[in-house]
XYZ file of C-alpha atoms in Angstrom:
137
model
C -32.804 18.893 -31.907
C -35.590 19.119 -34.436
C -36.029 15.627 -35.901
C -38.275 16.920 -38.665
C -35.783 19.544 -39.911
C -32.683 17.524 -38.881
C -31.075 20.576 -37.230
C -30.322 21.833 -33.741
C -32.523 24.773 -32.784
C -32.245 27.198 -29.912
C -35.125 27.358 -27.480
C -35.134 30.122 -24.898
C -33.009 33.111 -24.089
C -29.794 33.397 -26.163
C -27.557 33.539 -23.076
C -29.176 30.438 -21.597
C -28.830 28.602 -24.918
C -25.150 29.597 -25.129
C -24.545 28.261 -21.611
C -26.229 24.949 -22.474
C -24.196 24.619 -25.673
C -20.986 25.302 -23.732
C -21.852 22.600 -21.181
C -22.469 20.109 -23.983
C -19.231 21.005 -25.781
C -17.134 20.809 -22.597
C -18.667 17.500 -21.439
C -16.989 17.973 -18.040
C -18.396 14.762 -16.566
C -17.031 12.648 -19.423
C -20.308 11.247 -20.710
C -19.823 8.532 -23.366
C -21.514 10.412 -26.197
C -21.193 7.554 -28.687
C -24.380 5.903 -27.423
C -26.666 8.925 -27.905
C -28.868 9.960 -30.813
C -28.566 13.480 -32.257
C -31.591 14.540 -30.242
C -30.133 13.147 -27.009
C -26.744 14.765 -27.696
C -28.338 18.191 -27.325
C -28.707 17.641 -23.554
C -26.544 14.597 -22.688
C -24.032 16.431 -20.474
C -26.651 18.704 -18.896
C -28.817 15.694 -18.099
C -25.835 13.880 -16.592
C -25.041 16.833 -14.329
C -28.714 17.158 -13.341
C -28.780 13.448 -12.424
C -25.610 13.729 -10.348
C -26.652 16.773 -8.301
C -29.649 18.004 -6.343
C -30.302 21.740 -6.186
C -30.722 22.878 -2.572
C -30.608 26.678 -2.891
C -30.693 29.445 -5.472
C -29.130 32.870 -5.116
C -31.084 35.000 -7.556
C -29.370 37.551 -9.777
C -27.948 40.488 -7.846
C -26.763 43.773 -9.322
C -24.049 43.891 -6.665
C -22.690 40.441 -7.494
C -23.692 40.650 -11.197
C -24.381 36.926 -11.088
C -26.783 34.242 -9.986
C -25.844 30.962 -8.331
C -27.236 27.540 -7.576
C -25.963 25.457 -4.639
C -26.062 21.719 -5.305
C -25.163 18.542 -3.415
C -24.141 15.236 -5.001
C -26.961 12.673 -5.279
C -24.496 9.787 -5.190
C -21.031 10.725 -3.947
C -19.424 7.502 -5.219
C -20.814 7.856 -8.753
C -19.935 11.541 -8.830
C -16.315 10.891 -7.817
C -15.940 8.255 -10.562
C -16.432 10.949 -13.216
C -13.769 13.177 -11.657
C -16.012 15.529 -9.691
C -15.218 15.939 -6.013
C -17.846 14.714 -3.572
C -18.422 18.147 -2.072
C -21.223 20.631 -2.557
C -20.977 22.683 -5.752
C -21.902 26.284 -6.398
C -22.718 26.764 -10.074
C -22.443 30.458 -10.987
C -23.298 32.430 -14.104
C -22.919 36.126 -14.642
C -20.683 38.937 -15.805
C -17.315 37.281 -16.546
C -15.163 39.869 -14.792
C -17.234 39.667 -11.592
C -17.392 35.865 -11.615
C -13.730 35.325 -12.493
C -12.398 37.704 -9.840
C -13.917 35.375 -7.213
C -12.328 32.222 -8.674
C -9.337 30.630 -7.002
C -8.937 27.885 -9.636
C -9.906 27.127 -13.231
C -10.137 23.959 -15.311
C -7.545 23.620 -18.092
C -7.708 20.500 -20.258
C -9.602 18.707 -17.489
C -7.184 19.681 -14.725
C -7.710 22.092 -11.844
C -5.086 24.851 -11.861
C -4.707 27.941 -9.642
C -6.064 31.237 -10.912
C -3.557 34.073 -10.955
C -3.518 37.617 -12.349
C -1.836 36.594 -15.611
C -4.394 33.861 -16.268
C -7.254 36.194 -15.328
C -5.977 38.894 -17.714
C -5.595 36.332 -20.509
C -9.166 35.081 -20.022
C -10.596 38.606 -19.921
C -8.640 39.524 -23.076
C -10.068 36.467 -24.867
C -13.586 37.364 -23.734
C -13.126 40.883 -25.116
C -11.849 39.428 -28.402
C -14.819 37.059 -28.640
C -17.089 40.042 -28.037
C -15.751 41.712 -31.175
C -16.565 38.674 -33.302
C -12.877 38.327 -34.262
C -12.406 34.871 -32.812
C -8.912 33.439 -33.389
């Protein structure tokens, strides 16, 4: 957030910025955003995740996997479980949607973990294709 201009500005690669914005919009750890300034809101959820997990390994981008991954462990299992995240290690993955999604066994829908199946996968891939055209519903 640029305090001088009073606007949010992107810093970095467009894909990385888009991922950060998505994390902030999803707010998967349920951060109470009411206590943050506009500048702090730009990274509140990302900061919360970074405080809850410690990165222990990175799998760099691979053309075969068409993704990169970071393996993390909870810093404080009790605090992590209070925000609805299981106390197990997490593998955060980013990459080509079709390659990432085909390896998923579950997805999050309205905060709940649900099994991935072929119909759900097709629906997600269709929405991604639609978003790619700029014709967002």
